[in-house]
Amino acid sequence: MPLPQLSPRRPESHKGDYGRGLLIGGAQGMAGAISLAGMATLRAGAGLVTIATPDVCQSTVAAFEPSYMTLGLANDGEGRLAKTAHRPLVEAAAKSTAVGCGPGLGRSHDLVKLVERLYFELPQPTVFDADGLNALAEQPDILNRAAGPRILTPHPGEFGRLVAKDGPMSVAERRERAIDLAVRCNAVVVLKGHQTFITDGTRSEVNTTGNAGMATGGTGDILTGVLVALLCQGLAPFDAAHLGVYVHGLAGDLAAAELGQVSMIARDLLDFLPAAFKSLGGTPEV
């Protein structure tokens, strides 16, 4: 299947034409994850980006990047989002084009319930990753009750929890189960890893970019941001996943070519995303 493309940017366009991304996550000690996701959303072309994070993390998150906005919400006393964050999150999502939920979120009973409500209440296209997926895995009966389009981006461990499968799976079994999960949830599943597998239950793609240098903390958070940005710019969920995974891996390949695989860190991908997009030809510079 041909790689999807973003539409060319019109000379008279403004930031409102490229969508508003909302990223939900972060906790005390894990502010970097949601910050990486927010920076990636900007680098991948979203017009406006807001990070919703616990109030105790807000200044740290804001310090990473002046180009996004932050929304500090009540914390639970242990540095994670409190259950009372639900209403302001729904209000913020209502002003957003696409949402990403999970990087650095942390785990608690209240977060399980908060993620559940967001999953089946938000009509906006939403990417669930990291602890957002872990929260969903604790209540698998809601996975077919989404209020809008969903992209799930598990690594193999998170995927095993989502499908209630302990122990290793072969590549073929993981892909078969990913297709089943996509059908059951009416969602796009991005099964991350070597040759990331993307499926909506009907169509499937195997990604050809990326390298072992990307096996480092934070690269999945970058992918979440890229996917949110592509959704903000009007791509359908499967197309956003197909293009986003490819560009994310290509940025990793460009980084590895210059820096080597051993010394790569997730933030390096942000520096190479512009070149990755530019190399696509029909895709505009961002």
PDB file of C-alpha atoms in Angstrom:
ATOM      1  CA  MET A   1       0.000   0.000   0.000  1.00  0.00           C
ATOM      2  CA  PRO A   2       1.445   3.441  -0.901  1.00  0.00           C
ATOM      3  CA  LEU A   3       2.626   5.543   1.994  1.00  0.00           C
ATOM      4  CA  PRO A   4      -0.016   8.161   2.915  1.00  0.00           C
ATOM      5  CA  GLN A   5       0.922  11.792   2.407  1.00  0.00           C
ATOM      6  CA  LEU A   6       0.040  15.033   4.139  1.00  0.00           C
ATOM      7  CA  SER A   7      -1.616  17.680   2.024  1.00  0.00           C
ATOM      8  CA  PRO A   8       0.640  20.580   0.955  1.00  0.00           C
ATOM      9  CA  ARG A   9       0.414  23.621   3.188  1.00  0.00           C
ATOM     10  CA  ARG A  10      -1.380  26.569   1.627  1.00  0.00           C
ATOM     11  CA  PRO A  11       0.557  29.865   1.692  1.00  0.00           C
ATOM     12  CA  GLU A  12      -2.361  31.637   3.390  1.00  0.00           C
ATOM     13  CA  SER A  13      -2.800  29.032   6.126  1.00  0.00           C
ATOM     14  CA  HIS A  14      -2.433  29.687   9.857  1.00  0.00           C
ATOM     15  CA  LYS A  15      -1.822  27.595  12.962  1.00  0.00           C
ATOM     16  CA  GLY A  16      -5.509  26.847  13.405  1.00  0.00           C
ATOM     17  CA  ASP A  17      -5.510  24.980  10.098  1.00  0.00           C
ATOM     18  CA  TYR A  18      -3.220  22.263  11.425  1.00  0.00           C
ATOM     19  CA  GLY A  19      -5.148  21.169  14.463  1.00  0.00           C
ATOM     20  CA  ARG A  20      -4.960  21.357  18.220  1.00  0.00           C
ATOM     21  CA  GLY A  21      -3.267  18.443  19.970  1.00  0.00           C
ATOM     22  CA  LEU A  22      -3.923  17.581  23.610  1.00  0.00           C
ATOM     23  CA  LEU A  23      -1.422  15.318  25.390  1.00  0.00           C
ATOM     24  CA  ILE A  24      -2.434  13.805  28.746  1.00  0.00           C
ATOM     25  CA  GLY A  25       0.183  12.338  31.032  1.00  0.00           C
ATOM     26  CA  GLY A  26       3.156  12.902  33.238  1.00  0.00           C
ATOM     27  CA  ALA A  27       3.586  12.277  36.944  1.00  0.00           C
ATOM     28  CA  GLN A  28       6.141  13.279  39.515  1.00  0.00           C
ATOM     29  CA  GLY A  29       9.410  11.746  38.364  1.00  0.00           C
ATOM     30  CA  MET A  30       8.077  11.036  34.853  1.00  0.00           C
ATOM     31  CA  ALA A  31       7.538  14.491  33.404  1.00  0.00           C
ATOM     32  CA  GLY A  32       9.969  13.808  30.569  1.00  0.00           C
ATOM     33  CA  ALA A  33       7.727  11.259  28.839  1.00  0.00           C
ATOM     34  CA  ILE A  34       4.803  13.587  28.228  1.00  0.00           C
ATOM     35  CA  SER A  35       7.193  16.426  27.357  1.00  0.00           C
ATOM     36  CA  LEU A  36       8.796  14.313  24.627  1.00  0.00           C
ATOM     37  CA  ALA A  37       5.344  13.496  23.294  1.00  0.00           C
ATOM     38  CA  GLY A  38       4.410  17.171  23.247  1.00  0.00           C
ATOM     39  CA  MET A  39       7.596  18.204  21.465  1.00  0.00           C
ATOM     40  CA  ALA A  40       7.074  15.455  18.893  1.00  0.00           C
ATOM     41  CA  THR A  41       3.523  16.660  18.257  1.00  0.00           C
ATOM     42  CA  LEU A  42       4.937  20.071  17.398  1.00  0.00           C
ATOM     43  CA  ARG A  43       7.758  18.681  15.269  1.00  0.00           C
ATOM     44  CA  ALA A  44       5.313  16.547  13.304  1.00  0.00           C
ATOM     45  CA  GLY A  45       3.267  19.570  12.317  1.00  0.00           C
ATOM     46  CA  ALA A  46       0.370  20.178  14.700  1.00  0.00           C
ATOM     47  CA  GLY A  47      -0.620  23.826  14.849  1.00  0.00           C
ATOM     48  CA  LEU A  48      -1.156  24.086  18.606  1.00  0.00           C
ATOM     49  CA  VAL A  49      -0.236  21.695  21.401  1.00  0.00           C
ATOM     50  CA  THR A  50      -1.323  21.586  25.047  1.00  0.00           C
ATOM     51  CA  ILE A  51       0.038  19.211  27.665  1.00  0.00           C
ATOM     52  CA  ALA A  52      -2.324  18.346  30.534  1.00  0.00           C
ATOM     53  CA  THR A  53      -0.288  17.157  33.485  1.00  0.00           C
ATOM     54  CA  PRO A  54      -0.414  17.144  37.300  1.00  0.00           C
ATOM     55  CA  ASP A  55       0.082  20.606  38.771  1.00  0.00           C
ATOM     56  CA  VAL A  56       3.218  19.431  40.592  1.00  0.00           C
ATOM     57  CA  CYS A  57       4.784  18.656  37.184  1.00  0.00           C
ATOM     58  CA  GLN A  58       3.584  21.688  35.262  1.00  0.00           C
ATOM     59  CA  SER A  59       6.647  23.887  35.676  1.00  0.00           C
ATOM     60  CA  THR A  60       8.973  21.020  34.773  1.00  0.00           C
ATOM     61  CA  VAL A  61       6.985  20.146  31.664  1.00  0.00           C
ATOM     62  CA  ALA A  62       6.763  23.794  30.629  1.00  0.00           C
ATOM     63  CA  ALA A  63      10.531  24.179  30.946  1.00  0.00           C
ATOM     64  CA  PHE A  64      11.227  21.588  28.243  1.00  0.00           C
ATOM     65  CA  GLU A  65       9.694  23.554  25.373  1.00  0.00           C
ATOM     66  CA  PRO A  66       8.260  27.096  25.134  1.00  0.00           C
ATOM     67  CA  SER A  67       6.262  26.320  21.980  1.00  0.00           C
ATOM     68  CA  TYR A  68       3.543  24.248  23.640  1.00  0.00           C
ATOM     69  CA  MET A  69       1.047  25.228  26.332  1.00  0.00           C
ATOM     70  CA  THR A  70       0.529  23.445  29.638  1.00  0.00           C
ATOM     71  CA  LEU A  71      -2.548  22.751  31.718  1.00  0.00           C
ATOM     72  CA  GLY A  72      -1.832  21.952  35.361  1.00  0.00           C
ATOM     73  CA  LEU A  73      -4.451  19.714  36.967  1.00  0.00           C
ATOM     74  CA  ALA A  74      -5.102  18.429  40.481  1.00  0.00           C
ATOM     75  CA  ASN A  75      -2.792  15.687  41.700  1.00  0.00           C
ATOM     76  CA  ASP A  76      -3.609  12.788  43.981  1.00  0.00           C
ATOM     77  CA  GLY A  77      -1.056  13.623  46.641  1.00  0.00           C
ATOM     78  CA  GLU A  78       1.513  11.281  45.095  1.00  0.00           C
ATOM     79  CA  GLY A  79       2.212  13.311  41.987  1.00  0.00           C
ATOM     80  CA  ARG A  80      -0.260  11.610  39.624  1.00  0.00           C
ATOM     81  CA  LEU A  81      -3.427  13.021  38.084  1.00  0.00           C
ATOM     82  CA  ALA A  82      -6.352  12.952  40.506  1.00  0.00           C
ATOM     83  CA  LYS A  83      -9.795  11.663  39.558  1.00  0.00           C
ATOM     84  CA  THR A  84     -11.081  15.243  39.721  1.00  0.00           C
ATOM     85  CA  ALA A  85      -9.017  15.938  36.582  1.00  0.00           C
ATOM     86  CA  HIS A  86     -11.792  14.316  34.550  1.00  0.00           C
ATOM     87  CA  ARG A  87     -13.949  17.387  33.959  1.00  0.00           C
ATOM     88  CA  PRO A  88     -11.144  19.783  32.914  1.00  0.00           C
ATOM     89  CA  LEU A  89      -9.714  17.075  30.656  1.00  0.00           C
ATOM     90  CA  VAL A  90     -13.049  16.623  28.889  1.00  0.00           C
ATOM     91  CA  GLU A  91     -13.329  20.398  28.528  1.00  0.00           C
ATOM     92  CA  ALA A  92      -9.806  20.636  27.094  1.00  0.00           C
ATOM     93  CA  ALA A  93     -10.449  17.732  24.726  1.00  0.00           C
ATOM     94  CA  ALA A  94     -13.584  19.452  23.428  1.00  0.00           C
ATOM     95  CA  LYS A  95     -11.336  22.231  22.085  1.00  0.00           C
ATOM     96  CA  SER A  96      -8.872  19.756  20.560  1.00  0.00           C
ATOM     97  CA  THR A  97      -8.614  17.990  17.220  1.00  0.00           C
ATOM     98  CA  ALA A  98      -6.850  14.891  18.546  1.00  0.00           C
ATOM     99  CA  VAL A  99      -5.682  13.551  21.892  1.00  0.00           C
ATOM    100  CA  GLY A 100      -2.829  11.410  23.186  1.00  0.00           C
ATOM    101  CA  CYS A 101      -3.083   9.713  26.576  1.00  0.00           C
ATOM    102  CA  GLY A 102      -0.582   7.726  28.601  1.00  0.00           C
ATOM    103  CA  PRO A 103       3.084   8.791  28.475  1.00  0.00           C
ATOM    104  CA  GLY A 104       4.412   9.045  32.021  1.00  0.00           C
ATOM    105  CA  LEU A 105       0.881   8.833  33.431  1.00  0.00           C
ATOM    106  CA  GLY A 106       1.709   6.407  36.242  1.00  0.00           C
ATOM    107  CA  ARG A 107      -0.591   3.766  37.698  1.00  0.00           C
ATOM    108  CA  SER A 108      -3.309   3.950  40.346  1.00  0.00           C
ATOM    109  CA  HIS A 109      -6.916   2.870  40.848  1.00  0.00           C
ATOM    110  CA  ASP A 110      -8.120   6.411  40.155  1.00  0.00           C
ATOM    111  CA  LEU A 111      -6.134   6.551  36.912  1.00  0.00           C
ATOM    112  CA  VAL A 112      -7.686   3.282  35.764  1.00  0.00           C
ATOM    113  CA  LYS A 113     -11.119   4.856  36.177  1.00  0.00           C
ATOM    114  CA  LEU A 114     -10.032   8.146  34.628  1.00  0.00           C
ATOM    115  CA  VAL A 115      -8.629   6.444  31.520  1.00  0.00           C
ATOM    116  CA  GLU A 116     -11.777   4.328  31.275  1.00  0.00           C
ATOM    117  CA  ARG A 117     -13.979   7.421  31.211  1.00  0.00           C
ATOM    118  CA  LEU A 118     -11.798   9.155  28.644  1.00  0.00           C
ATOM    119  CA  TYR A 119     -11.800   6.053  26.453  1.00  0.00           C
ATOM    120  CA  PHE A 120     -15.555   5.808  26.155  1.00  0.00           C
ATOM    121  CA  GLU A 121     -16.427   9.511  26.444  1.00  0.00           C
ATOM    122  CA  LEU A 122     -14.036  11.416  24.155  1.00  0.00           C
ATOM    123  CA  PRO A 123     -15.311  11.626  20.558  1.00  0.00           C
ATOM    124  CA  GLN A 124     -11.948  12.946  19.349  1.00  0.00           C
ATOM    125  CA  PRO A 125      -9.442  10.586  17.716  1.00  0.00           C
ATOM    126  CA  THR A 126      -7.239   9.478  20.606  1.00  0.00           C
ATOM    127  CA  VAL A 127      -3.928   7.638  20.857  1.00  0.00           C
ATOM    128  CA  PHE A 128      -3.506   5.438  23.943  1.00  0.00           C
ATOM    129  CA  ASP A 129       0.026   4.466  24.911  1.00  0.00           C
ATOM    130  CA  ALA A 130       2.100   3.370  27.904  1.00  0.00           C
ATOM    131  CA  ASP A 131       0.206   3.608  31.201  1.00  0.00           C
ATOM    132  CA  GLY A 132      -2.938   4.516  29.280  1.00  0.00           C
ATOM    133  CA  LEU A 133      -2.763   1.002  27.816  1.00  0.00           C
ATOM    134  CA  ASN A 134      -1.999  -0.525  31.195  1.00  0.00           C
ATOM    135  CA  ALA A 135      -5.143   1.096  32.587  1.00  0.00           C
ATOM    136  CA  LEU A 136      -7.211  -0.267  29.686  1.00  0.00           C
ATOM    137  CA  ALA A 137      -5.753  -3.745  30.199  1.00  0.00           C
ATOM    138  CA  GLU A 138      -7.279  -3.787  33.691  1.00  0.00           C
ATOM    139  CA  GLN A 139     -10.771  -3.383  32.222  1.00  0.00           C
ATOM    140  CA  PRO A 140     -10.795  -5.160  28.842  1.00  0.00           C
ATOM    141  CA  ASP A 141     -14.600  -5.177  28.710  1.00  0.00           C
ATOM    142  CA  ILE A 142     -14.594  -1.485  27.748  1.00  0.00           C
ATOM    143  CA  LEU A 143     -12.320  -1.846  24.724  1.00  0.00           C
ATOM    144  CA  ASN A 144     -15.244  -2.113  22.317  1.00  0.00           C
ATOM    145  CA  ARG A 145     -17.014   0.906  23.811  1.00  0.00           C
ATOM    146  CA  ALA A 146     -14.952   3.789  22.471  1.00  0.00           C
ATOM    147  CA  ALA A 147     -16.759   7.035  21.739  1.00  0.00           C
ATOM    148  CA  GLY A 148     -14.468   7.872  18.819  1.00  0.00           C
ATOM    149  CA  PRO A 149     -11.543   6.628  16.713  1.00  0.00           C
ATOM    150  CA  ARG A 150      -8.752   5.001  18.712  1.00  0.00           C
ATOM    151  CA  ILE A 151      -5.126   4.101  18.039  1.00  0.00           C
ATOM    152  CA  LEU A 152      -3.532   1.678  20.512  1.00  0.00           C
ATOM    153  CA  THR A 153       0.281   1.543  20.481  1.00  0.00           C
ATOM    154  CA  PRO A 154       1.464  -1.324  22.707  1.00  0.00           C
ATOM    155  CA  HIS A 155       4.936  -2.758  22.946  1.00  0.00           C
ATOM    156  CA  PRO A 156       4.962  -6.572  23.323  1.00  0.00           C
ATOM    157  CA  GLY A 157       4.584  -6.488  27.124  1.00  0.00           C
ATOM    158  CA  GLU A 158       1.660  -4.075  27.019  1.00  0.00           C
ATOM    159  CA  PHE A 159       0.146  -6.064  24.190  1.00  0.00           C
ATOM    160  CA  GLY A 160       0.287  -9.263  26.241  1.00  0.00           C
ATOM    161  CA  ARG A 161      -1.629  -7.528  29.021  1.00  0.00           C
ATOM    162  CA  LEU A 162      -4.224  -6.180  26.588  1.00  0.00           C
ATOM    163  CA  VAL A 163      -4.946  -9.625  25.172  1.00  0.00           C
ATOM    164  CA  ALA A 164      -4.513 -11.437  28.520  1.00  0.00           C
ATOM    165  CA  LYS A 165      -1.718 -13.612  27.210  1.00  0.00           C
ATOM    166  CA  ASP A 166       1.155 -14.461  29.557  1.00  0.00           C
ATOM    167  CA  GLY A 167       4.494 -15.565  28.223  1.00  0.00           C
ATOM    168  CA  PRO A 168       6.160 -15.137  24.849  1.00  0.00           C
ATOM    169  CA  MET A 169       4.313 -15.211  21.549  1.00  0.00           C
ATOM    170  CA  SER A 170       5.666 -15.853  18.090  1.00  0.00           C
ATOM    171  CA  VAL A 171       5.601 -12.998  15.596  1.00  0.00           C
ATOM    172  CA  ALA A 172       2.802 -14.714  13.701  1.00  0.00           C
ATOM    173  CA  GLU A 173       0.710 -15.183  16.843  1.00  0.00           C
ATOM    174  CA  ARG A 174       1.186 -11.572  17.942  1.00  0.00           C
ATOM    175  CA  ARG A 175       0.093 -10.319  14.546  1.00  0.00           C
ATOM    176  CA  GLU A 176      -2.938 -12.591  14.450  1.00  0.00           C
ATOM    177  CA  ARG A 177      -3.960 -11.448  17.915  1.00  0.00           C
ATOM    178  CA  ALA A 178      -3.362  -7.802  16.937  1.00  0.00           C
ATOM    179  CA  ILE A 179      -5.807  -8.204  14.049  1.00  0.00           C
ATOM    180  CA  ASP A 180      -8.335  -9.799  16.393  1.00  0.00           C
ATOM    181  CA  LEU A 181      -7.903  -6.961  18.900  1.00  0.00           C
ATOM    182  CA  ALA A 182      -8.363  -4.325  16.190  1.00  0.00           C
ATOM    183  CA  VAL A 183     -11.580  -5.988  15.033  1.00  0.00           C
ATOM    184  CA  ARG A 184     -12.905  -6.379  18.564  1.00  0.00           C
ATOM    185  CA  CYS A 185     -12.125  -2.761  19.485  1.00  0.00           C
ATOM    186  CA  ASN A 186     -12.824  -1.190  16.083  1.00  0.00           C
ATOM    187  CA  ALA A 187      -9.439   0.458  16.549  1.00  0.00           C
ATOM    188  CA  VAL A 188      -6.059   0.730  14.878  1.00  0.00           C
ATOM    189  CA  VAL A 189      -3.440  -1.363  16.662  1.00  0.00           C
ATOM    190  CA  VAL A 190       0.234  -0.434  16.320  1.00  0.00           C
ATOM    191  CA  LEU A 191       2.251  -3.364  17.665  1.00  0.00           C
ATOM    192  CA  LYS A 192       5.624  -1.762  18.270  1.00  0.00           C
ATOM    193  CA  GLY A 193       8.969  -3.471  17.869  1.00  0.00           C
ATOM    194  CA  HIS A 194      11.209  -4.716  15.087  1.00  0.00           C
ATOM    195  CA  GLN A 195       9.099  -4.348  11.928  1.00  0.00           C
ATOM    196  CA  THR A 196       6.210  -2.673  13.737  1.00  0.00           C
ATOM    197  CA  PHE A 197       2.860  -4.150  12.704  1.00  0.00           C
ATOM    198  CA  ILE A 198      -0.053  -1.813  11.977  1.00  0.00           C
ATOM    199  CA  THR A 199      -3.601  -3.081  11.513  1.00  0.00           C
ATOM    200  CA  ASP A 200      -7.210  -1.967  11.652  1.00  0.00           C
ATOM    201  CA  GLY A 201      -8.418  -5.548  11.398  1.00  0.00           C
ATOM    202  CA  THR A 202      -8.950  -5.305   7.642  1.00  0.00           C
ATOM    203  CA  ARG A 203      -5.759  -3.665   6.388  1.00  0.00           C
ATOM    204  CA  SER A 204      -2.301  -4.411   7.731  1.00  0.00           C
ATOM    205  CA  GLU A 205       1.182  -3.003   7.148  1.00  0.00           C
ATOM    206  CA  VAL A 206       4.642  -4.070   8.288  1.00  0.00           C
ATOM    207  CA  ASN A 207       6.977  -1.126   8.817  1.00  0.00           C
ATOM    208  CA  THR A 208      10.398  -1.157   7.168  1.00  0.00           C
ATOM    209  CA  THR A 209      12.161   1.700   8.988  1.00  0.00           C
ATOM    210  CA  GLY A 210      13.812   1.862  12.396  1.00  0.00           C
ATOM    211  CA  ASN A 211      16.790   0.249  14.082  1.00  0.00           C
ATOM    212  CA  ALA A 212      18.043  -1.125  17.388  1.00  0.00           C
ATOM    213  CA  GLY A 213      19.290   2.298  18.486  1.00  0.00           C
ATOM    214  CA  MET A 214      15.652   3.145  19.097  1.00  0.00           C
ATOM    215  CA  ALA A 215      15.505   0.532  21.867  1.00  0.00           C
ATOM    216  CA  THR A 216      15.755   3.230  24.506  1.00  0.00           C
ATOM    217  CA  GLY A 217      13.302   4.892  26.865  1.00  0.00           C
ATOM    218  CA  GLY A 218      11.148   7.610  25.365  1.00  0.00           C
ATOM    219  CA  THR A 219      11.000   6.614  21.712  1.00  0.00           C
ATOM    220  CA  GLY A 220       7.433   5.363  22.147  1.00  0.00           C
ATOM    221  CA  ASP A 221       6.470   8.734  23.608  1.00  0.00           C
ATOM    222  CA  ILE A 222       7.839  10.393  20.470  1.00  0.00           C
ATOM    223  CA  LEU A 223       5.663   8.099  18.353  1.00  0.00           C
ATOM    224  CA  THR A 224       2.563   9.062  20.337  1.00  0.00           C
ATOM    225  CA  GLY A 225       3.227  12.709  19.568  1.00  0.00           C
ATOM    226  CA  VAL A 226       3.805  12.057  15.865  1.00  0.00           C
ATOM    227  CA  LEU A 227       0.528  10.148  15.593  1.00  0.00           C
ATOM    228  CA  VAL A 228      -1.423  12.887  17.380  1.00  0.00           C
ATOM    229  CA  ALA A 229       0.061  15.487  15.024  1.00  0.00           C
ATOM    230  CA  LEU A 230      -0.921  13.542  11.922  1.00  0.00           C
ATOM    231  CA  LEU A 231      -4.448  13.111  13.239  1.00  0.00           C
ATOM    232  CA  CYS A 232      -4.516  16.867  13.879  1.00  0.00           C
ATOM    233  CA  GLN A 233      -3.640  17.441  10.231  1.00  0.00           C
ATOM    234  CA  GLY A 234      -6.577  15.414   8.992  1.00  0.00           C
ATOM    235  CA  LEU A 235      -5.210  11.945   8.319  1.00  0.00           C
ATOM    236  CA  ALA A 236      -7.516   9.032   9.085  1.00  0.00           C
ATOM    237  CA  PRO A 237      -6.318   6.838  11.982  1.00  0.00           C
ATOM    238  CA  PHE A 238      -4.939   3.992   9.854  1.00  0.00           C
ATOM    239  CA  ASP A 239      -3.176   6.409   7.495  1.00  0.00           C
ATOM    240  CA  ALA A 240      -1.806   8.390  10.447  1.00  0.00           C
ATOM    241  CA  ALA A 241      -0.455   5.181  11.977  1.00  0.00           C
ATOM    242  CA  HIS A 242       1.034   3.966   8.690  1.00  0.00           C
ATOM    243  CA  LEU A 243       2.791   7.263   7.909  1.00  0.00           C
ATOM    244  CA  GLY A 244       3.641   8.054  11.528  1.00  0.00           C
ATOM    245  CA  VAL A 245       5.391   4.759  12.238  1.00  0.00           C
ATOM    246  CA  TYR A 246       7.360   5.055   8.997  1.00  0.00           C
ATOM    247  CA  VAL A 247       8.520   8.628   9.646  1.00  0.00           C
ATOM    248  CA  HIS A 248       9.306   7.839  13.293  1.00  0.00           C
ATOM    249  CA  GLY A 249      11.522   4.943  12.215  1.00  0.00           C
ATOM    250  CA  LEU A 250      13.094   7.008   9.438  1.00  0.00           C
ATOM    251  CA  ALA A 251      14.041   9.710  11.949  1.00  0.00           C
ATOM    252  CA  GLY A 252      15.669   6.944  13.985  1.00  0.00           C
ATOM    253  CA  ASP A 253      17.580   5.718  10.943  1.00  0.00           C
ATOM    254  CA  LEU A 254      18.824   9.221  10.159  1.00  0.00           C
ATOM    255  CA  ALA A 255      19.870   9.682  13.781  1.00  0.00           C
ATOM    256  CA  ALA A 256      21.702   6.350  13.794  1.00  0.00           C
ATOM    257  CA  ALA A 257      23.543   7.207  10.582  1.00  0.00           C
ATOM    258  CA  GLU A 258      24.962  10.339  12.206  1.00  0.00           C
ATOM    259  CA  LEU A 259      25.265   9.355  15.863  1.00  0.00           C
ATOM    260  CA  GLY A 260      25.519   5.569  15.846  1.00  0.00           C
ATOM    261  CA  GLN A 261      23.007   3.266  17.494  1.00  0.00           C
ATOM    262  CA  VAL A 262      24.696   2.891  20.870  1.00  0.00           C
ATOM    263  CA  SER A 263      24.582   6.564  21.853  1.00  0.00           C
ATOM    264  CA  MET A 264      21.120   7.417  20.540  1.00  0.00           C
ATOM    265  CA  ILE A 265      18.510   8.728  22.960  1.00  0.00           C
ATOM    266  CA  ALA A 266      14.858   9.418  22.303  1.00  0.00           C
ATOM    267  CA  ARG A 267      15.316  13.169  22.110  1.00  0.00           C
ATOM    268  CA  ASP A 268      17.610  12.680  19.105  1.00  0.00           C
ATOM    269  CA  LEU A 269      14.583  11.634  17.076  1.00  0.00           C
ATOM    270  CA  LEU A 270      13.111  15.111  17.529  1.00  0.00           C
ATOM    271  CA  ASP A 271      16.171  16.593  15.828  1.00  0.00           C
ATOM    272  CA  PHE A 272      15.792  14.301  12.822  1.00  0.00           C
ATOM    273  CA  LEU A 273      12.022  14.415  12.344  1.00  0.00           C
ATOM    274  CA  PRO A 274      12.266  17.494  10.082  1.00  0.00           C
ATOM    275  CA  ALA A 275      14.675  15.719   7.735  1.00  0.00           C
ATOM    276  CA  ALA A 276      12.514  12.602   7.797  1.00  0.00           C
ATOM    277  CA  PHE A 277       9.426  14.550   6.731  1.00  0.00           C
ATOM    278  CA  LYS A 278      11.386  16.527   4.143  1.00  0.00           C
ATOM    279  CA  SER A 279      12.719  13.334   2.562  1.00  0.00           C
ATOM    280  CA  LEU A 280       9.187  12.151   1.753  1.00  0.00           C
ATOM    281  CA  GLY A 281       9.005  14.513  -1.196  1.00  0.00           C
ATOM    282  CA  GLY A 282       5.269  15.211  -1.347  1.00  0.00           C
ATOM    283  CA  THR A 283       5.121  15.970   2.361  1.00  0.00           C
ATOM    284  CA  PRO A 284       5.709  19.605   3.345  1.00  0.00           C
ATOM    285  CA  GLU A 285       8.497  20.746   5.592  1.00  0.00           C
ATOM    286  CA  VAL A 286       7.522  21.075   9.252  1.00  0.00           C
TER     287      VAL A 286
END
